[in-house]
Amino acid sequence: MFRRSIVVALVLVLILGAVVLFVPLPRTVTSSFTLVPHAKVEVTAPREGAFSEVTAAGMVNKGAVLATYDLAPLEARKQDIEKQIASLTKQLQAPPNPNAATNLVKAQAALKTAQTALAKAKGKKKVAAAKKVKAAEVAVEKAKAALPKPAFELEKPLQELNVVLESVNSQLAQPTIVAPVAGAFTPAIEVGKTVTAGASVGAVEDSSKLKAVVKQPDGEVIKRGQVVTLVLPRGKKRVAFDGDAKGGLAEAMFDNAKGDLKPGVTGTAELEGEPRAMVQLK
């Protein structure tokens, strides 16, 4: 019995020595990556106008001023509107002129007399007569303007002017266009050139979120959800791929709200490869 056990043991040793058992183990493969902005945000002009200042291309923080409107045209328009409002308000508040109608009749009569004299004038007297007609016409217009007007004829344009003035003041209070996100700004406008409302001011490449574009290693497959370790200047970061690899590249997005990383950073990517490494057991 003892001999049989020894024989069985020897046979097993021989079998194990003859048969090689391969056990697959996980392995890590390396590749390269480049950080790119998550998205490009277009910035448009809220209104028509020209710009007195435009920020040069480069990195900007969220809320940074990208462009400043030239406010001189708006300020001039505001002054003109305020003058019109003051004039209408004065007319509304002024007591009626009891002599306005009489003054208009007198002015019209004087104009008619001047026109008759001009028709009869000859030579040098004709020049002087023409000047009198011109002066009489101006007097008639002034007399007409002095006539009392119904309140509704003044209140409607006054209301419209106040609405316009409110809009102008609102625009003057917001002279700048700011960056909606942090990132690399590329301007599309120049100082002094007028743009229409809705025209592009430029674009900001949003760096609050970044994408790691990873090159797919030869012979490997990258799938959605697969984890990759990015070897960064200040340590490592594990992120998951957003989708399968396409064209030999795969993307993995991650948060960069603190702005620690900048687009353009490159480095090594570590991925879990297909199990191929083997261990021999004898």
PDB file of C-alpha atoms in Angstrom:
ATOM      1  CA  MET A   1       0.000   0.000   0.000  1.00  0.00           C
ATOM      2  CA  PHE A   2       2.806   2.312   0.913  1.00  0.00           C
ATOM      3  CA  ARG A   3       4.568   1.530  -2.326  1.00  0.00           C
ATOM      4  CA  ARG A   4       1.383   2.270  -4.271  1.00  0.00           C
ATOM      5  CA  SER A   5       1.143   5.709  -2.645  1.00  0.00           C
ATOM      6  CA  ILE A   6       4.734   6.427  -3.548  1.00  0.00           C
ATOM      7  CA  VAL A   7       4.077   5.393  -7.125  1.00  0.00           C
ATOM      8  CA  VAL A   8       0.984   7.620  -7.358  1.00  0.00           C
ATOM      9  CA  ALA A   9       2.923  10.550  -5.942  1.00  0.00           C
ATOM     10  CA  LEU A  10       5.719  10.060  -8.419  1.00  0.00           C
ATOM     11  CA  VAL A  11       3.260   9.880 -11.288  1.00  0.00           C
ATOM     12  CA  LEU A  12       1.663  13.165 -10.207  1.00  0.00           C
ATOM     13  CA  VAL A  13       5.041  14.850  -9.999  1.00  0.00           C
ATOM     14  CA  LEU A  14       5.858  13.652 -13.470  1.00  0.00           C
ATOM     15  CA  ILE A  15       2.557  14.915 -14.822  1.00  0.00           C
ATOM     16  CA  LEU A  16       2.985  18.325 -13.216  1.00  0.00           C
ATOM     17  CA  GLY A  17       6.496  18.526 -14.483  1.00  0.00           C
ATOM     18  CA  ALA A  18       5.389  17.702 -17.996  1.00  0.00           C
ATOM     19  CA  VAL A  19       2.313  19.877 -18.157  1.00  0.00           C
ATOM     20  CA  VAL A  20       2.695  23.642 -18.155  1.00  0.00           C
ATOM     21  CA  LEU A  21      -0.228  25.521 -16.672  1.00  0.00           C
ATOM     22  CA  PHE A  22      -0.599  29.106 -17.930  1.00  0.00           C
ATOM     23  CA  VAL A  23      -2.430  31.560 -15.664  1.00  0.00           C
ATOM     24  CA  PRO A  24      -3.281  35.002 -17.183  1.00  0.00           C
ATOM     25  CA  LEU A  25      -2.498  38.022 -14.993  1.00  0.00           C
ATOM     26  CA  PRO A  26      -3.633  41.658 -15.331  1.00  0.00           C
ATOM     27  CA  ARG A  27      -1.130  43.933 -17.003  1.00  0.00           C
ATOM     28  CA  THR A  28      -0.721  47.667 -17.476  1.00  0.00           C
ATOM     29  CA  VAL A  29      -0.050  49.264 -20.848  1.00  0.00           C
ATOM     30  CA  THR A  30       1.012  52.840 -21.389  1.00  0.00           C
ATOM     31  CA  SER A  31       0.041  55.401 -23.978  1.00  0.00           C
ATOM     32  CA  SER A  32       0.008  59.182 -24.313  1.00  0.00           C
ATOM     33  CA  PHE A  33      -2.654  61.812 -23.704  1.00  0.00           C
ATOM     34  CA  THR A  34      -3.303  65.495 -24.392  1.00  0.00           C
ATOM     35  CA  LEU A  35      -5.648  67.725 -22.381  1.00  0.00           C
ATOM     36  CA  VAL A  36      -8.119  69.754 -24.435  1.00  0.00           C
ATOM     37  CA  PRO A  37     -11.017  72.067 -23.436  1.00  0.00           C
ATOM     38  CA  HIS A  38     -14.362  70.420 -22.844  1.00  0.00           C
ATOM     39  CA  ALA A  39     -16.220  72.909 -25.061  1.00  0.00           C
ATOM     40  CA  LYS A  40     -15.931  76.217 -26.887  1.00  0.00           C
ATOM     41  CA  VAL A  41     -18.365  78.917 -25.721  1.00  0.00           C
ATOM     42  CA  GLU A  42     -19.289  81.605 -28.253  1.00  0.00           C
ATOM     43  CA  VAL A  43     -19.657  85.135 -26.836  1.00  0.00           C
ATOM     44  CA  THR A  44     -21.986  87.534 -28.691  1.00  0.00           C
ATOM     45  CA  ALA A  45     -22.616  91.278 -28.559  1.00  0.00           C
ATOM     46  CA  PRO A  46     -25.791  92.162 -26.607  1.00  0.00           C
ATOM     47  CA  ARG A  47     -26.318  95.314 -28.682  1.00  0.00           C
ATOM     48  CA  GLU A  48     -24.983  97.280 -31.619  1.00  0.00           C
ATOM     49  CA  GLY A  49     -21.960  99.464 -31.070  1.00  0.00           C
ATOM     50  CA  ALA A  50     -18.214  99.897 -31.361  1.00  0.00           C
ATOM     51  CA  PHE A  51     -15.649  98.904 -28.749  1.00  0.00           C
ATOM     52  CA  SER A  52     -13.032 101.096 -27.119  1.00  0.00           C
ATOM     53  CA  GLU A  53     -11.150  98.132 -25.617  1.00  0.00           C
ATOM     54  CA  VAL A  54     -10.823  94.453 -26.566  1.00  0.00           C
ATOM     55  CA  THR A  55      -8.933  91.876 -24.517  1.00  0.00           C
ATOM     56  CA  ALA A  56      -6.076  90.193 -26.364  1.00  0.00           C
ATOM     57  CA  ALA A  57      -6.113  86.461 -27.022  1.00  0.00           C
ATOM     58  CA  GLY A  58      -5.105  84.390 -24.012  1.00  0.00           C
ATOM     59  CA  MET A  59      -6.321  82.770 -20.803  1.00  0.00           C
ATOM     60  CA  VAL A  60      -9.138  84.550 -18.950  1.00  0.00           C
ATOM     61  CA  ASN A  61     -11.032  83.889 -15.725  1.00  0.00           C
ATOM     62  CA  LYS A  62     -14.800  83.620 -15.493  1.00  0.00           C
ATOM     63  CA  GLY A  63     -16.234  87.153 -15.278  1.00  0.00           C
ATOM     64  CA  ALA A  64     -13.153  88.800 -16.786  1.00  0.00           C
ATOM     65  CA  VAL A  65     -13.846  91.767 -19.108  1.00  0.00           C
ATOM     66  CA  LEU A  66     -13.498  90.723 -22.749  1.00  0.00           C
ATOM     67  CA  ALA A  67     -14.586  93.980 -24.408  1.00  0.00           C
ATOM     68  CA  THR A  68     -15.691  97.499 -23.433  1.00  0.00           C
ATOM     69  CA  TYR A  69     -18.170  99.523 -25.479  1.00  0.00           C
ATOM     70  CA  ASP A  70     -17.373 103.042 -26.656  1.00  0.00           C
ATOM     71  CA  LEU A  71     -19.993 104.981 -24.672  1.00  0.00           C
ATOM     72  CA  ALA A  72     -19.558 108.384 -26.365  1.00  0.00           C
ATOM     73  CA  PRO A  73     -22.376 107.846 -28.937  1.00  0.00           C
ATOM     74  CA  LEU A  74     -24.762 106.647 -26.211  1.00  0.00           C
ATOM     75  CA  GLU A  75     -23.945 109.579 -23.943  1.00  0.00           C
ATOM     76  CA  ALA A  76     -24.582 112.019 -26.799  1.00  0.00           C
ATOM     77  CA  ARG A  77     -27.894 110.305 -27.527  1.00  0.00           C
ATOM     78  CA  LYS A  78     -28.844 110.506 -23.862  1.00  0.00           C
ATOM     79  CA  GLN A  79     -28.227 114.265 -23.802  1.00  0.00           C
ATOM     80  CA  ASP A  80     -30.372 114.744 -26.904  1.00  0.00           C
ATOM     81  CA  ILE A  81     -33.234 112.697 -25.434  1.00  0.00           C
ATOM     82  CA  GLU A  82     -33.060 114.595 -22.147  1.00  0.00           C
ATOM     83  CA  LYS A  83     -33.322 117.907 -24.022  1.00  0.00           C
ATOM     84  CA  GLN A  84     -36.423 116.681 -25.864  1.00  0.00           C
ATOM     85  CA  ILE A  85     -37.977 115.483 -22.613  1.00  0.00           C
ATOM     86  CA  ALA A  86     -37.262 118.826 -20.945  1.00  0.00           C
ATOM     87  CA  SER A  87     -38.856 120.711 -23.839  1.00  0.00           C
ATOM     88  CA  LEU A  88     -42.035 118.593 -23.809  1.00  0.00           C
ATOM     89  CA  THR A  89     -42.268 118.779 -20.025  1.00  0.00           C
ATOM     90  CA  LYS A  90     -41.953 122.568 -20.151  1.00  0.00           C
ATOM     91  CA  GLN A  91     -44.766 122.761 -22.694  1.00  0.00           C
ATOM     92  CA  LEU A  92     -46.996 120.572 -20.543  1.00  0.00           C
ATOM     93  CA  GLN A  93     -46.357 122.620 -17.423  1.00  0.00           C
ATOM     94  CA  ALA A  94     -46.435 126.082 -19.024  1.00  0.00           C
ATOM     95  CA  PRO A  95     -49.662 128.110 -18.665  1.00  0.00           C
ATOM     96  CA  PRO A  96     -51.434 128.748 -21.965  1.00  0.00           C
ATOM     97  CA  ASN A  97     -50.524 131.974 -23.766  1.00  0.00           C
ATOM     98  CA  PRO A  98     -53.749 133.968 -24.249  1.00  0.00           C
ATOM     99  CA  ASN A  99     -52.164 135.954 -27.076  1.00  0.00           C
ATOM    100  CA  ALA A 100     -50.863 132.921 -29.017  1.00  0.00           C
ATOM    101  CA  ALA A 101     -53.675 132.841 -31.572  1.00  0.00           C
ATOM    102  CA  THR A 102     -53.533 136.617 -32.112  1.00  0.00           C
ATOM    103  CA  ASN A 103     -49.762 136.507 -32.544  1.00  0.00           C
ATOM    104  CA  LEU A 104     -50.115 133.822 -35.217  1.00  0.00           C
ATOM    105  CA  VAL A 105     -52.645 135.903 -37.166  1.00  0.00           C
ATOM    106  CA  LYS A 106     -50.317 138.908 -37.009  1.00  0.00           C
ATOM    107  CA  ALA A 107     -47.326 136.837 -38.130  1.00  0.00           C
ATOM    108  CA  GLN A 108     -49.254 135.387 -41.065  1.00  0.00           C
ATOM    109  CA  ALA A 109     -50.395 138.869 -42.100  1.00  0.00           C
ATOM    110  CA  ALA A 110     -46.810 140.146 -41.932  1.00  0.00           C
ATOM    111  CA  LEU A 111     -45.672 137.230 -44.093  1.00  0.00           C
ATOM    112  CA  LYS A 112     -48.323 137.978 -46.677  1.00  0.00           C
ATOM    113  CA  THR A 113     -47.256 141.641 -46.793  1.00  0.00           C
ATOM    114  CA  ALA A 114     -43.609 140.657 -47.205  1.00  0.00           C
ATOM    115  CA  GLN A 115     -44.446 138.243 -50.028  1.00  0.00           C
ATOM    116  CA  THR A 116     -46.425 140.955 -51.836  1.00  0.00           C
ATOM    117  CA  ALA A 117     -43.523 143.391 -51.481  1.00  0.00           C
ATOM    118  CA  LEU A 118     -41.108 140.787 -52.841  1.00  0.00           C
ATOM    119  CA  ALA A 119     -43.281 140.269 -55.894  1.00  0.00           C
ATOM    120  CA  LYS A 120     -43.163 144.002 -56.675  1.00  0.00           C
ATOM    121  CA  ALA A 121     -39.496 144.588 -55.796  1.00  0.00           C
ATOM    122  CA  LYS A 122     -36.874 145.092 -58.481  1.00  0.00           C
ATOM    123  CA  GLY A 123     -33.098 145.241 -58.543  1.00  0.00           C
ATOM    124  CA  LYS A 124     -31.316 145.567 -55.210  1.00  0.00           C
ATOM    125  CA  LYS A 125     -34.624 146.029 -53.397  1.00  0.00           C
ATOM    126  CA  LYS A 126     -35.535 142.434 -54.310  1.00  0.00           C
ATOM    127  CA  VAL A 127     -32.690 141.042 -52.165  1.00  0.00           C
ATOM    128  CA  ALA A 128     -33.834 142.994 -49.125  1.00  0.00           C
ATOM    129  CA  ALA A 129     -37.457 141.975 -49.733  1.00  0.00           C
ATOM    130  CA  ALA A 130     -36.459 138.288 -49.878  1.00  0.00           C
ATOM    131  CA  LYS A 131     -34.754 138.577 -46.485  1.00  0.00           C
ATOM    132  CA  LYS A 132     -37.939 140.056 -45.018  1.00  0.00           C
ATOM    133  CA  VAL A 133     -39.974 137.127 -46.379  1.00  0.00           C
ATOM    134  CA  LYS A 134     -37.554 134.659 -44.784  1.00  0.00           C
ATOM    135  CA  ALA A 135     -37.790 136.437 -41.435  1.00  0.00           C
ATOM    136  CA  ALA A 136     -41.588 136.514 -41.663  1.00  0.00           C
ATOM    137  CA  GLU A 137     -41.690 132.742 -42.336  1.00  0.00           C
ATOM    138  CA  VAL A 138     -39.590 132.078 -39.225  1.00  0.00           C
ATOM    139  CA  ALA A 139     -41.944 134.273 -37.193  1.00  0.00           C
ATOM    140  CA  VAL A 140     -44.958 132.287 -38.409  1.00  0.00           C
ATOM    141  CA  GLU A 141     -43.338 128.960 -37.361  1.00  0.00           C
ATOM    142  CA  LYS A 142     -42.556 130.358 -33.921  1.00  0.00           C
ATOM    143  CA  ALA A 143     -46.125 131.581 -33.551  1.00  0.00           C
ATOM    144  CA  LYS A 144     -47.453 128.140 -34.494  1.00  0.00           C
ATOM    145  CA  ALA A 145     -45.144 126.451 -31.974  1.00  0.00           C
ATOM    146  CA  ALA A 146     -46.445 128.797 -29.275  1.00  0.00           C
ATOM    147  CA  LEU A 147     -50.036 127.663 -29.783  1.00  0.00           C
ATOM    148  CA  PRO A 148     -51.307 125.528 -26.886  1.00  0.00           C
ATOM    149  CA  LYS A 149     -51.415 121.814 -27.761  1.00  0.00           C
ATOM    150  CA  PRO A 150     -53.734 119.176 -26.327  1.00  0.00           C
ATOM    151  CA  ALA A 151     -52.037 117.320 -23.465  1.00  0.00           C
ATOM    152  CA  PHE A 152     -52.305 113.905 -25.177  1.00  0.00           C
ATOM    153  CA  GLU A 153     -50.241 115.199 -28.110  1.00  0.00           C
ATOM    154  CA  LEU A 154     -47.382 115.897 -25.703  1.00  0.00           C
ATOM    155  CA  GLU A 155     -47.793 113.037 -23.232  1.00  0.00           C
ATOM    156  CA  LYS A 156     -47.471 110.219 -25.783  1.00  0.00           C
ATOM    157  CA  PRO A 157     -44.100 111.299 -27.244  1.00  0.00           C
ATOM    158  CA  LEU A 158     -42.926 112.139 -23.717  1.00  0.00           C
ATOM    159  CA  GLN A 159     -43.733 108.600 -22.578  1.00  0.00           C
ATOM    160  CA  GLU A 160     -41.944 107.122 -25.593  1.00  0.00           C
ATOM    161  CA  LEU A 161     -38.854 109.240 -24.947  1.00  0.00           C
ATOM    162  CA  ASN A 162     -38.753 108.120 -21.317  1.00  0.00           C
ATOM    163  CA  VAL A 163     -38.788 104.469 -22.416  1.00  0.00           C
ATOM    164  CA  VAL A 164     -35.901 105.119 -24.797  1.00  0.00           C
ATOM    165  CA  LEU A 165     -34.003 106.982 -22.079  1.00  0.00           C
ATOM    166  CA  GLU A 166     -34.441 104.045 -19.701  1.00  0.00           C
ATOM    167  CA  SER A 167     -32.986 101.704 -22.330  1.00  0.00           C
ATOM    168  CA  VAL A 168     -30.031 104.020 -22.941  1.00  0.00           C
ATOM    169  CA  ASN A 169     -29.324 104.274 -19.209  1.00  0.00           C
ATOM    170  CA  SER A 170     -29.444 100.489 -18.923  1.00  0.00           C
ATOM    171  CA  GLN A 171     -26.891 100.150 -21.717  1.00  0.00           C
ATOM    172  CA  LEU A 172     -24.644 102.779 -20.153  1.00  0.00           C
ATOM    173  CA  ALA A 173     -24.767 100.835 -16.881  1.00  0.00           C
ATOM    174  CA  GLN A 174     -23.471  97.707 -18.646  1.00  0.00           C
ATOM    175  CA  PRO A 175     -20.543  98.900 -20.755  1.00  0.00           C
ATOM    176  CA  THR A 176     -18.623  95.619 -20.749  1.00  0.00           C
ATOM    177  CA  ILE A 177     -18.900  92.056 -22.027  1.00  0.00           C
ATOM    178  CA  VAL A 178     -17.499  89.459 -19.630  1.00  0.00           C
ATOM    179  CA  ALA A 179     -16.289  85.884 -19.986  1.00  0.00           C
ATOM    180  CA  PRO A 180     -19.063  83.348 -19.225  1.00  0.00           C
ATOM    181  CA  VAL A 181     -16.474  80.687 -18.335  1.00  0.00           C
ATOM    182  CA  ALA A 182     -12.759  80.460 -17.655  1.00  0.00           C
ATOM    183  CA  GLY A 183     -10.515  79.411 -20.513  1.00  0.00           C
ATOM    184  CA  ALA A 184      -8.598  80.510 -23.578  1.00  0.00           C
ATOM    185  CA  PHE A 185     -10.186  83.565 -25.242  1.00  0.00           C
ATOM    186  CA  THR A 186      -9.940  84.212 -28.972  1.00  0.00           C
ATOM    187  CA  PRO A 187     -11.347  87.639 -29.975  1.00  0.00           C
ATOM    188  CA  ALA A 188     -13.369  88.112 -33.160  1.00  0.00           C
ATOM    189  CA  ILE A 189     -13.647  91.922 -33.020  1.00  0.00           C
ATOM    190  CA  GLU A 190     -11.353  94.931 -33.231  1.00  0.00           C
ATOM    191  CA  VAL A 191     -11.273  98.259 -31.416  1.00  0.00           C
ATOM    192  CA  GLY A 192     -13.271 100.947 -33.206  1.00  0.00           C
ATOM    193  CA  LYS A 193     -15.248  98.660 -35.510  1.00  0.00           C
ATOM    194  CA  THR A 194     -19.039  98.657 -35.140  1.00  0.00           C
ATOM    195  CA  VAL A 195     -20.784  95.315 -34.672  1.00  0.00           C
ATOM    196  CA  THR A 196     -24.470  94.448 -34.747  1.00  0.00           C
ATOM    197  CA  ALA A 197     -26.414  92.912 -31.881  1.00  0.00           C
ATOM    198  CA  GLY A 198     -25.778  89.171 -31.784  1.00  0.00           C
ATOM    199  CA  ALA A 199     -22.479  89.381 -33.674  1.00  0.00           C
ATOM    200  CA  SER A 200     -19.608  87.254 -32.400  1.00  0.00           C
ATOM    201  CA  VAL A 201     -17.268  88.951 -29.945  1.00  0.00           C
ATOM    202  CA  GLY A 202     -15.083  85.867 -29.712  1.00  0.00           C
ATOM    203  CA  ALA A 203     -14.960  82.417 -28.163  1.00  0.00           C
ATOM    204  CA  VAL A 204     -13.750  81.029 -24.849  1.00  0.00           C
ATOM    205  CA  GLU A 205     -12.528  77.450 -24.680  1.00  0.00           C
ATOM    206  CA  ASP A 206     -14.085  76.238 -21.428  1.00  0.00           C
ATOM    207  CA  SER A 207     -11.342  74.910 -19.160  1.00  0.00           C
ATOM    208  CA  SER A 208     -13.584  74.311 -16.113  1.00  0.00           C
ATOM    209  CA  LYS A 209     -13.859  70.817 -17.520  1.00  0.00           C
ATOM    210  CA  LEU A 210     -11.149  69.166 -19.560  1.00  0.00           C
ATOM    211  CA  LYS A 211     -10.969  66.155 -21.825  1.00  0.00           C
ATOM    212  CA  ALA A 212      -8.025  63.812 -21.891  1.00  0.00           C
ATOM    213  CA  VAL A 213      -7.603  62.595 -25.449  1.00  0.00           C
ATOM    214  CA  VAL A 214      -5.823  59.252 -25.133  1.00  0.00           C
ATOM    215  CA  LYS A 215      -4.138  57.400 -27.956  1.00  0.00           C
ATOM    216  CA  GLN A 216      -5.308  53.805 -28.153  1.00  0.00           C
ATOM    217  CA  PRO A 217      -2.307  51.461 -27.748  1.00  0.00           C
ATOM    218  CA  ASP A 218      -1.657  49.073 -30.601  1.00  0.00           C
ATOM    219  CA  GLY A 219      -3.497  45.811 -30.152  1.00  0.00           C
ATOM    220  CA  GLU A 220      -5.646  47.127 -27.308  1.00  0.00           C
ATOM    221  CA  VAL A 221      -9.345  47.969 -27.117  1.00  0.00           C
ATOM    222  CA  ILE A 222     -10.758  50.964 -25.220  1.00  0.00           C
ATOM    223  CA  LYS A 223     -14.402  50.794 -24.166  1.00  0.00           C
ATOM    224  CA  ARG A 224     -16.811  53.265 -22.560  1.00  0.00           C
ATOM    225  CA  GLY A 225     -16.412  53.316 -18.784  1.00  0.00           C
ATOM    226  CA  GLN A 226     -12.923  51.848 -18.854  1.00  0.00           C
ATOM    227  CA  VAL A 227     -10.648  53.566 -16.339  1.00  0.00           C
ATOM    228  CA  VAL A 228      -7.423  55.282 -17.339  1.00  0.00           C
ATOM    229  CA  THR A 229      -4.790  56.752 -15.038  1.00  0.00           C
ATOM    230  CA  LEU A 230      -3.343  60.068 -16.196  1.00  0.00           C
ATOM    231  CA  VAL A 231       0.187  60.785 -15.049  1.00  0.00           C
ATOM    232  CA  LEU A 232       0.050  64.536 -14.401  1.00  0.00           C
ATOM    233  CA  PRO A 233       2.752  67.010 -13.330  1.00  0.00           C
ATOM    234  CA  ARG A 234       1.411  66.906  -9.746  1.00  0.00           C
ATOM    235  CA  GLY A 235       0.363  63.304  -9.330  1.00  0.00           C
ATOM    236  CA  LYS A 236      -2.010  60.857 -10.953  1.00  0.00           C
ATOM    237  CA  LYS A 237      -5.707  61.087 -11.781  1.00  0.00           C
ATOM    238  CA  ARG A 238      -8.070  58.197 -12.502  1.00  0.00           C
ATOM    239  CA  VAL A 239     -10.880  58.964 -14.933  1.00  0.00           C
ATOM    240  CA  ALA A 240     -13.291  56.914 -17.021  1.00  0.00           C
ATOM    241  CA  PHE A 241     -13.622  57.035 -20.791  1.00  0.00           C
ATOM    242  CA  ASP A 242     -16.801  58.680 -22.100  1.00  0.00           C
ATOM    243  CA  GLY A 243     -17.065  56.336 -25.055  1.00  0.00           C
ATOM    244  CA  ASP A 244     -15.367  53.711 -27.152  1.00  0.00           C
ATOM    245  CA  ALA A 245     -12.208  54.626 -29.012  1.00  0.00           C
ATOM    246  CA  LYS A 246     -12.736  56.089 -32.483  1.00  0.00           C
ATOM    247  CA  GLY A 247     -10.004  56.598 -35.011  1.00  0.00           C
ATOM    248  CA  GLY A 248      -7.428  55.369 -32.531  1.00  0.00           C
ATOM    249  CA  LEU A 249      -8.388  57.987 -29.914  1.00  0.00           C
ATOM    250  CA  ALA A 250     -10.599  57.932 -26.825  1.00  0.00           C
ATOM    251  CA  GLU A 251     -11.807  60.795 -24.623  1.00  0.00           C
ATOM    252  CA  ALA A 252     -12.214  61.010 -20.856  1.00  0.00           C
ATOM    253  CA  MET A 253     -13.758  64.161 -19.355  1.00  0.00           C
ATOM    254  CA  PHE A 254     -13.111  65.375 -15.805  1.00  0.00           C
ATOM    255  CA  ASP A 255     -13.738  68.419 -13.609  1.00  0.00           C
ATOM    256  CA  ASN A 256     -11.165  71.230 -13.533  1.00  0.00           C
ATOM    257  CA  ALA A 257     -13.137  73.889 -11.655  1.00  0.00           C
ATOM    258  CA  LYS A 258     -10.071  74.987  -9.674  1.00  0.00           C
ATOM    259  CA  GLY A 259      -8.161  75.592 -12.896  1.00  0.00           C
ATOM    260  CA  ASP A 260      -5.197  73.519 -11.751  1.00  0.00           C
ATOM    261  CA  LEU A 261      -4.639  72.111 -15.227  1.00  0.00           C
ATOM    262  CA  LYS A 262      -4.391  73.918 -18.539  1.00  0.00           C
ATOM    263  CA  PRO A 263      -5.289  72.754 -22.039  1.00  0.00           C
ATOM    264  CA  GLY A 264      -2.305  71.485 -23.981  1.00  0.00           C
ATOM    265  CA  VAL A 265      -0.772  69.483 -21.120  1.00  0.00           C
ATOM    266  CA  THR A 266       0.539  66.116 -22.325  1.00  0.00           C
ATOM    267  CA  GLY A 267       1.667  63.037 -20.441  1.00  0.00           C
ATOM    268  CA  THR A 268       1.549  59.296 -20.019  1.00  0.00           C
ATOM    269  CA  ALA A 269      -1.689  57.344 -19.740  1.00  0.00           C
ATOM    270  CA  GLU A 270      -1.787  54.011 -17.942  1.00  0.00           C
ATOM    271  CA  LEU A 271      -4.468  51.527 -18.994  1.00  0.00           C
ATOM    272  CA  GLU A 272      -5.344  47.996 -18.012  1.00  0.00           C
ATOM    273  CA  GLY A 273      -4.421  45.867 -21.008  1.00  0.00           C
ATOM    274  CA  GLU A 274      -5.806  42.561 -22.200  1.00  0.00           C
ATOM    275  CA  PRO A 275      -4.481  39.741 -19.927  1.00  0.00           C
ATOM    276  CA  ARG A 276      -1.559  38.211 -21.825  1.00  0.00           C
ATOM    277  CA  ALA A 277       1.230  37.812 -19.329  1.00  0.00           C
ATOM    278  CA  MET A 278       1.573  34.182 -18.190  1.00  0.00           C
ATOM    279  CA  VAL A 279       3.005  32.369 -15.156  1.00  0.00           C
ATOM    280  CA  GLN A 280       4.355  28.827 -15.425  1.00  0.00           C
ATOM    281  CA  LEU A 281       3.544  26.393 -12.633  1.00  0.00           C
ATOM    282  CA  LYS A 282       5.603  23.190 -12.635  1.00  0.00           C
TER     283      LYS A 282
END
